[in-house]
Amino acid sequence: CYLDNDMGKAVISLFDSLYYLKRRNTTIASSLIRNVCDNLVELFLSNFSRKEKLDVSTPKSELQLALEYINVHFKENLDLQTVAKYANYNPTHFSKLFHKKMGIPFNRYISSLRVNYAKRLLISTEQSISFICFECGFSSVSSFNRNFLEIMGISPSNYRAEYKE
């Protein structure tokens, strides 16, 4: 499997997500773990370099393209319309398809990627909460705190304190 630098970072982020979600035994954790595993499988399958002779006429699905795009660009100002356009979907149809296939709404998925990246930064750096908030793609500290608390069940500062002990 060949992964460029951005895809490699996305894989690391997803594995970090799995590790920390497993440690937090919450109701939402099992659902997010399943989604992160699905994303890892999609990422690996979409980047698998095959040496054996295969039918190369099979294109990637639009959802696979969207997931690749999301996993690379989640730290940017990413919205449903942009990703739907990238994947050649009507935004309303894409939203419904994404929710059906991934098990969670588009915005919730983006938030979970950002929160999982934030968890890694909270533990591995001494950067301020506000710096980490914007580094992860959140538009405000209050939005970051609200999403982090909703997904993790603990505030970012308490999460950092818990893992620094």
JSON list of C-alpha atoms in Angstrom, two decimals:
[
{"chain": "A", "resi": 1, "resn": "CYS", "atom": "CA", "xyz": [0.00, 0.00, 0.00]},
{"chain": "A", "resi": 2, "resn": "TYR", "atom": "CA", "xyz": [1.48, 3.34, -1.01]},
{"chain": "A", "resi": 3, "resn": "LEU", "atom": "CA", "xyz": [0.49, 6.39, 0.98]},
{"chain": "A", "resi": 4, "resn": "ASP", "atom": "CA", "xyz": [1.78, 9.86, 0.28]},
{"chain": "A", "resi": 5, "resn": "ASN", "atom": "CA", "xyz": [2.64, 12.15, 3.20]},
{"chain": "A", "resi": 6, "resn": "ASP", "atom": "CA", "xyz": [-0.89, 13.55, 3.60]},
{"chain": "A", "resi": 7, "resn": "MET", "atom": "CA", "xyz": [-2.48, 10.10, 3.47]},
{"chain": "A", "resi": 8, "resn": "GLY", "atom": "CA", "xyz": [0.10, 8.82, 5.96]},
{"chain": "A", "resi": 9, "resn": "LYS", "atom": "CA", "xyz": [-0.89, 11.60, 8.35]},
{"chain": "A", "resi": 10, "resn": "ALA", "atom": "CA", "xyz": [-4.55, 10.71, 7.86]},
{"chain": "A", "resi": 11, "resn": "VAL", "atom": "CA", "xyz": [-3.81, 7.06, 8.73]},
{"chain": "A", "resi": 12, "resn": "ILE", "atom": "CA", "xyz": [-1.88, 8.05, 11.85]},
{"chain": "A", "resi": 13, "resn": "SER", "atom": "CA", "xyz": [-4.72, 10.30, 12.90]},
{"chain": "A", "resi": 14, "resn": "LEU", "atom": "CA", "xyz": [-7.26, 7.51, 12.39]},
{"chain": "A", "resi": 15, "resn": "PHE", "atom": "CA", "xyz": [-5.17, 5.00, 14.39]},
{"chain": "A", "resi": 16, "resn": "ASP", "atom": "CA", "xyz": [-4.80, 7.56, 17.17]},
{"chain": "A", "resi": 17, "resn": "SER", "atom": "CA", "xyz": [-8.56, 7.98, 17.09]},
{"chain": "A", "resi": 18, "resn": "LEU", "atom": "CA", "xyz": [-9.06, 4.24, 17.48]},
{"chain": "A", "resi": 19, "resn": "TYR", "atom": "CA", "xyz": [-6.70, 4.08, 20.43]},
{"chain": "A", "resi": 20, "resn": "TYR", "atom": "CA", "xyz": [-8.31, 6.92, 22.34]},
{"chain": "A", "resi": 21, "resn": "LEU", "atom": "CA", "xyz": [-11.88, 5.93, 21.49]},
{"chain": "A", "resi": 22, "resn": "LYS", "atom": "CA", "xyz": [-11.19, 2.43, 22.79]},
{"chain": "A", "resi": 23, "resn": "ARG", "atom": "CA", "xyz": [-9.89, 3.87, 26.06]},
{"chain": "A", "resi": 24, "resn": "ARG", "atom": "CA", "xyz": [-13.06, 5.96, 26.51]},
{"chain": "A", "resi": 25, "resn": "ASN", "atom": "CA", "xyz": [-15.82, 3.45, 26.92]},
{"chain": "A", "resi": 26, "resn": "THR", "atom": "CA", "xyz": [-18.75, 5.72, 26.11]},
{"chain": "A", "resi": 27, "resn": "THR", "atom": "CA", "xyz": [-21.94, 5.11, 24.17]},
{"chain": "A", "resi": 28, "resn": "ILE", "atom": "CA", "xyz": [-20.78, 7.07, 21.16]},
{"chain": "A", "resi": 29, "resn": "ALA", "atom": "CA", "xyz": [-17.28, 5.51, 21.19]},
{"chain": "A", "resi": 30, "resn": "SER", "atom": "CA", "xyz": [-18.37, 2.18, 19.71]},
{"chain": "A", "resi": 31, "resn": "SER", "atom": "CA", "xyz": [-20.15, 3.92, 16.84]},
{"chain": "A", "resi": 32, "resn": "LEU", "atom": "CA", "xyz": [-17.17, 6.17, 16.16]},
{"chain": "A", "resi": 33, "resn": "ILE", "atom": "CA", "xyz": [-14.75, 3.22, 16.36]},
{"chain": "A", "resi": 34, "resn": "ARG", "atom": "CA", "xyz": [-16.75, 1.44, 13.67]},
{"chain": "A", "resi": 35, "resn": "ASN", "atom": "CA", "xyz": [-16.68, 4.56, 11.49]},
{"chain": "A", "resi": 36, "resn": "VAL", "atom": "CA", "xyz": [-12.94, 5.09, 11.99]},
{"chain": "A", "resi": 37, "resn": "CYS", "atom": "CA", "xyz": [-12.30, 1.44, 11.06]},
{"chain": "A", "resi": 38, "resn": "ASP", "atom": "CA", "xyz": [-14.44, 1.86, 7.95]},
{"chain": "A", "resi": 39, "resn": "ASN", "atom": "CA", "xyz": [-12.42, 4.95, 7.05]},
{"chain": "A", "resi": 40, "resn": "LEU", "atom": "CA", "xyz": [-9.14, 3.09, 7.50]},
{"chain": "A", "resi": 41, "resn": "VAL", "atom": "CA", "xyz": [-10.33, 0.27, 5.27]},
{"chain": "A", "resi": 42, "resn": "GLU", "atom": "CA", "xyz": [-11.54, 2.75, 2.64]},
{"chain": "A", "resi": 43, "resn": "LEU", "atom": "CA", "xyz": [-8.24, 4.64, 2.81]},
{"chain": "A", "resi": 44, "resn": "PHE", "atom": "CA", "xyz": [-6.12, 1.50, 2.45]},
{"chain": "A", "resi": 45, "resn": "LEU", "atom": "CA", "xyz": [-8.28, 0.04, -0.28]},
{"chain": "A", "resi": 46, "resn": "SER", "atom": "CA", "xyz": [-8.23, 3.26, -2.24]},
{"chain": "A", "resi": 47, "resn": "ASN", "atom": "CA", "xyz": [-4.42, 3.46, -2.06]},
{"chain": "A", "resi": 48, "resn": "PHE", "atom": "CA", "xyz": [-3.54, -0.19, -2.43]},
{"chain": "A", "resi": 49, "resn": "SER", "atom": "CA", "xyz": [-0.86, -0.74, -5.07]},
{"chain": "A", "resi": 50, "resn": "ARG", "atom": "CA", "xyz": [-1.62, -4.00, -6.79]},
{"chain": "A", "resi": 51, "resn": "LYS", "atom": "CA", "xyz": [1.17, -5.84, -8.53]},
{"chain": "A", "resi": 52, "resn": "GLU", "atom": "CA", "xyz": [-1.04, -8.65, -9.79]},
{"chain": "A", "resi": 53, "resn": "LYS", "atom": "CA", "xyz": [-3.11, -8.16, -12.90]},
{"chain": "A", "resi": 54, "resn": "LEU", "atom": "CA", "xyz": [-6.49, -6.72, -11.96]},
{"chain": "A", "resi": 55, "resn": "ASP", "atom": "CA", "xyz": [-9.29, -5.01, -13.77]},
{"chain": "A", "resi": 56, "resn": "VAL", "atom": "CA", "xyz": [-8.11, -1.41, -13.61]},
{"chain": "A", "resi": 57, "resn": "SER", "atom": "CA", "xyz": [-11.29, -0.09, -15.19]},
{"chain": "A", "resi": 58, "resn": "THR", "atom": "CA", "xyz": [-13.09, -0.05, -11.83]},
{"chain": "A", "resi": 59, "resn": "PRO", "atom": "CA", "xyz": [-13.08, 3.57, -10.68]},
{"chain": "A", "resi": 60, "resn": "LYS", "atom": "CA", "xyz": [-13.23, 4.70, -7.09]},
{"chain": "A", "resi": 61, "resn": "SER", "atom": "CA", "xyz": [-16.72, 5.39, -5.86]},
{"chain": "A", "resi": 62, "resn": "GLU", "atom": "CA", "xyz": [-17.70, 8.99, -5.31]},
{"chain": "A", "resi": 63, "resn": "LEU", "atom": "CA", "xyz": [-17.98, 8.28, -1.58]},
{"chain": "A", "resi": 64, "resn": "GLN", "atom": "CA", "xyz": [-14.43, 6.91, -1.52]},
{"chain": "A", "resi": 65, "resn": "LEU", "atom": "CA", "xyz": [-13.23, 10.07, -3.24]},
{"chain": "A", "resi": 66, "resn": "ALA", "atom": "CA", "xyz": [-15.14, 12.18, -0.74]},
{"chain": "A", "resi": 67, "resn": "LEU", "atom": "CA", "xyz": [-13.66, 10.29, 2.23]},
{"chain": "A", "resi": 68, "resn": "GLU", "atom": "CA", "xyz": [-10.14, 10.70, 0.87]},
{"chain": "A", "resi": 69, "resn": "TYR", "atom": "CA", "xyz": [-10.74, 14.39, 0.40]},
{"chain": "A", "resi": 70, "resn": "ILE", "atom": "CA", "xyz": [-12.22, 14.75, 3.90]},
{"chain": "A", "resi": 71, "resn": "ASN", "atom": "CA", "xyz": [-9.38, 12.84, 5.57]},
{"chain": "A", "resi": 72, "resn": "VAL", "atom": "CA", "xyz": [-6.79, 15.09, 3.94]},
{"chain": "A", "resi": 73, "resn": "HIS", "atom": "CA", "xyz": [-8.65, 18.43, 4.28]},
{"chain": "A", "resi": 74, "resn": "PHE", "atom": "CA", "xyz": [-10.54, 18.11, 7.58]},
{"chain": "A", "resi": 75, "resn": "LYS", "atom": "CA", "xyz": [-8.41, 20.84, 9.20]},
{"chain": "A", "resi": 76, "resn": "GLU", "atom": "CA", "xyz": [-9.56, 23.36, 6.58]},
{"chain": "A", "resi": 77, "resn": "ASN", "atom": "CA", "xyz": [-12.86, 25.22, 6.32]},
{"chain": "A", "resi": 78, "resn": "LEU", "atom": "CA", "xyz": [-14.67, 22.15, 5.03]},
{"chain": "A", "resi": 79, "resn": "ASP", "atom": "CA", "xyz": [-18.39, 22.14, 4.36]},
{"chain": "A", "resi": 80, "resn": "LEU", "atom": "CA", "xyz": [-20.91, 19.74, 2.90]},
{"chain": "A", "resi": 81, "resn": "GLN", "atom": "CA", "xyz": [-21.32, 21.69, -0.34]},
{"chain": "A", "resi": 82, "resn": "THR", "atom": "CA", "xyz": [-17.57, 21.62, -1.09]},
{"chain": "A", "resi": 83, "resn": "VAL", "atom": "CA", "xyz": [-17.24, 17.89, -0.50]},
{"chain": "A", "resi": 84, "resn": "ALA", "atom": "CA", "xyz": [-20.46, 17.09, -2.37]},
{"chain": "A", "resi": 85, "resn": "LYS", "atom": "CA", "xyz": [-19.24, 19.10, -5.35]},
{"chain": "A", "resi": 86, "resn": "TYR", "atom": "CA", "xyz": [-15.86, 17.33, -5.20]},
{"chain": "A", "resi": 87, "resn": "ALA", "atom": "CA", "xyz": [-17.62, 13.95, -5.25]},
{"chain": "A", "resi": 88, "resn": "ASN", "atom": "CA", "xyz": [-20.05, 15.02, -8.01]},
{"chain": "A", "resi": 89, "resn": "TYR", "atom": "CA", "xyz": [-23.16, 14.89, -5.83]},
{"chain": "A", "resi": 90, "resn": "ASN", "atom": "CA", "xyz": [-26.04, 17.18, -5.09]},
{"chain": "A", "resi": 91, "resn": "PRO", "atom": "CA", "xyz": [-25.43, 18.37, -1.48]},
{"chain": "A", "resi": 92, "resn": "THR", "atom": "CA", "xyz": [-28.78, 17.06, -0.20]},
{"chain": "A", "resi": 93, "resn": "HIS", "atom": "CA", "xyz": [-28.30, 13.65, -1.80]},
{"chain": "A", "resi": 94, "resn": "PHE", "atom": "CA", "xyz": [-24.69, 13.49, -0.59]},
{"chain": "A", "resi": 95, "resn": "SER", "atom": "CA", "xyz": [-25.75, 14.32, 2.97]},
{"chain": "A", "resi": 96, "resn": "LYS", "atom": "CA", "xyz": [-28.30, 11.49, 2.99]},
{"chain": "A", "resi": 97, "resn": "LEU", "atom": "CA", "xyz": [-25.91, 9.02, 1.34]},
{"chain": "A", "resi": 98, "resn": "PHE", "atom": "CA", "xyz": [-23.08, 9.92, 3.70]},
{"chain": "A", "resi": 99, "resn": "HIS", "atom": "CA", "xyz": [-25.27, 9.47, 6.77]},
{"chain": "A", "resi": 100, "resn": "LYS", "atom": "CA", "xyz": [-26.59, 6.14, 5.49]},
{"chain": "A", "resi": 101, "resn": "LYS", "atom": "CA", "xyz": [-23.16, 4.73, 4.60]},
{"chain": "A", "resi": 102, "resn": "MET", "atom": "CA", "xyz": [-21.15, 6.16, 7.50]},
{"chain": "A", "resi": 103, "resn": "GLY", "atom": "CA", "xyz": [-23.75, 5.91, 10.25]},
{"chain": "A", "resi": 104, "resn": "ILE", "atom": "CA", "xyz": [-23.32, 9.52, 11.37]},
{"chain": "A", "resi": 105, "resn": "PRO", "atom": "CA", "xyz": [-24.10, 12.90, 9.79]},
{"chain": "A", "resi": 106, "resn": "PHE", "atom": "CA", "xyz": [-21.44, 14.66, 7.74]},
{"chain": "A", "resi": 107, "resn": "ASN", "atom": "CA", "xyz": [-20.84, 17.47, 10.25]},
{"chain": "A", "resi": 108, "resn": "ARG", "atom": "CA", "xyz": [-20.56, 15.00, 13.12]},
{"chain": "A", "resi": 109, "resn": "TYR", "atom": "CA", "xyz": [-17.98, 13.01, 11.16]},
{"chain": "A", "resi": 110, "resn": "ILE", "atom": "CA", "xyz": [-15.89, 16.13, 10.49]},
{"chain": "A", "resi": 111, "resn": "SER", "atom": "CA", "xyz": [-16.13, 17.12, 14.14]},
{"chain": "A", "resi": 112, "resn": "SER", "atom": "CA", "xyz": [-14.98, 13.67, 15.25]},
{"chain": "A", "resi": 113, "resn": "LEU", "atom": "CA", "xyz": [-11.94, 13.82, 12.95]},
{"chain": "A", "resi": 114, "resn": "ARG", "atom": "CA", "xyz": [-11.06, 17.25, 14.30]},
{"chain": "A", "resi": 115, "resn": "VAL", "atom": "CA", "xyz": [-11.57, 16.21, 17.92]},
{"chain": "A", "resi": 116, "resn": "ASN", "atom": "CA", "xyz": [-9.41, 13.13, 17.43]},
{"chain": "A", "resi": 117, "resn": "TYR", "atom": "CA", "xyz": [-6.65, 15.25, 15.94]},
{"chain": "A", "resi": 118, "resn": "ALA", "atom": "CA", "xyz": [-7.05, 17.69, 18.83]},
{"chain": "A", "resi": 119, "resn": "LYS", "atom": "CA", "xyz": [-6.65, 14.86, 21.34]},
{"chain": "A", "resi": 120, "resn": "ARG", "atom": "CA", "xyz": [-3.31, 13.98, 19.83]},
{"chain": "A", "resi": 121, "resn": "LEU", "atom": "CA", "xyz": [-2.15, 17.61, 19.97]},
{"chain": "A", "resi": 122, "resn": "LEU", "atom": "CA", "xyz": [-3.39, 18.07, 23.53]},
{"chain": "A", "resi": 123, "resn": "ILE", "atom": "CA", "xyz": [-1.29, 15.15, 24.69]},
{"chain": "A", "resi": 124, "resn": "SER", "atom": "CA", "xyz": [1.79, 15.59, 22.53]},
{"chain": "A", "resi": 125, "resn": "THR", "atom": "CA", "xyz": [2.24, 19.39, 22.59]},
{"chain": "A", "resi": 126, "resn": "GLU", "atom": "CA", "xyz": [2.15, 22.26, 25.03]},
{"chain": "A", "resi": 127, "resn": "GLN", "atom": "CA", "xyz": [0.23, 24.48, 22.60]},
{"chain": "A", "resi": 128, "resn": "SER", "atom": "CA", "xyz": [-2.67, 26.48, 24.01]},
{"chain": "A", "resi": 129, "resn": "ILE", "atom": "CA", "xyz": [-6.23, 25.21, 23.74]},
{"chain": "A", "resi": 130, "resn": "SER", "atom": "CA", "xyz": [-7.10, 28.08, 21.40]},
{"chain": "A", "resi": 131, "resn": "PHE", "atom": "CA", "xyz": [-4.13, 27.32, 19.13]},
{"chain": "A", "resi": 132, "resn": "ILE", "atom": "CA", "xyz": [-5.14, 23.65, 18.96]},
{"chain": "A", "resi": 133, "resn": "CYS", "atom": "CA", "xyz": [-8.75, 24.64, 18.31]},
{"chain": "A", "resi": 134, "resn": "PHE", "atom": "CA", "xyz": [-7.87, 26.58, 15.16]},
{"chain": "A", "resi": 135, "resn": "GLU", "atom": "CA", "xyz": [-5.14, 24.12, 14.11]},
{"chain": "A", "resi": 136, "resn": "CYS", "atom": "CA", "xyz": [-7.79, 21.38, 14.02]},
{"chain": "A", "resi": 137, "resn": "GLY", "atom": "CA", "xyz": [-10.16, 23.39, 11.84]},
{"chain": "A", "resi": 138, "resn": "PHE", "atom": "CA", "xyz": [-12.71, 24.63, 14.34]},
{"chain": "A", "resi": 139, "resn": "SER", "atom": "CA", "xyz": [-13.98, 28.15, 13.74]},
{"chain": "A", "resi": 140, "resn": "SER", "atom": "CA", "xyz": [-14.19, 29.17, 17.40]},
{"chain": "A", "resi": 141, "resn": "VAL", "atom": "CA", "xyz": [-13.01, 28.05, 20.82]},
{"chain": "A", "resi": 142, "resn": "SER", "atom": "CA", "xyz": [-16.60, 27.69, 22.04]},
{"chain": "A", "resi": 143, "resn": "SER", "atom": "CA", "xyz": [-17.42, 25.40, 19.09]},
{"chain": "A", "resi": 144, "resn": "PHE", "atom": "CA", "xyz": [-14.28, 23.38, 19.81]},
{"chain": "A", "resi": 145, "resn": "ASN", "atom": "CA", "xyz": [-15.10, 23.04, 23.51]},
{"chain": "A", "resi": 146, "resn": "ARG", "atom": "CA", "xyz": [-18.72, 22.10, 22.80]},
{"chain": "A", "resi": 147, "resn": "ASN", "atom": "CA", "xyz": [-17.79, 19.44, 20.19]},
{"chain": "A", "resi": 148, "resn": "PHE", "atom": "CA", "xyz": [-14.95, 18.04, 22.28]},
{"chain": "A", "resi": 149, "resn": "LEU", "atom": "CA", "xyz": [-17.18, 17.73, 25.35]},
{"chain": "A", "resi": 150, "resn": "GLU", "atom": "CA", "xyz": [-20.00, 16.17, 23.32]},
{"chain": "A", "resi": 151, "resn": "ILE", "atom": "CA", "xyz": [-17.74, 13.56, 21.70]},
{"chain": "A", "resi": 152, "resn": "MET", "atom": "CA", "xyz": [-15.35, 12.84, 24.54]},
{"chain": "A", "resi": 153, "resn": "GLY", "atom": "CA", "xyz": [-17.50, 13.58, 27.58]},
{"chain": "A", "resi": 154, "resn": "ILE", "atom": "CA", "xyz": [-14.72, 15.76, 29.01]},
{"chain": "A", "resi": 155, "resn": "SER", "atom": "CA", "xyz": [-13.41, 19.25, 28.28]},
{"chain": "A", "resi": 156, "resn": "PRO", "atom": "CA", "xyz": [-10.16, 19.68, 26.32]},
{"chain": "A", "resi": 157, "resn": "SER", "atom": "CA", "xyz": [-8.33, 21.11, 29.33]},
{"chain": "A", "resi": 158, "resn": "ASN", "atom": "CA", "xyz": [-9.48, 18.27, 31.58]},
{"chain": "A", "resi": 159, "resn": "TYR", "atom": "CA", "xyz": [-8.56, 15.75, 28.89]},
{"chain": "A", "resi": 160, "resn": "ARG", "atom": "CA", "xyz": [-5.05, 17.19, 28.73]},
{"chain": "A", "resi": 161, "resn": "ALA", "atom": "CA", "xyz": [-4.73, 17.21, 32.52]},
{"chain": "A", "resi": 162, "resn": "GLU", "atom": "CA", "xyz": [-5.94, 13.60, 32.75]},
{"chain": "A", "resi": 163, "resn": "TYR", "atom": "CA", "xyz": [-3.34, 12.34, 30.28]},
{"chain": "A", "resi": 164, "resn": "LYS", "atom": "CA", "xyz": [-0.48, 14.50, 31.56]},
{"chain": "A", "resi": 165, "resn": "GLU", "atom": "CA", "xyz": [-0.63, 12.82, 34.98]}
]
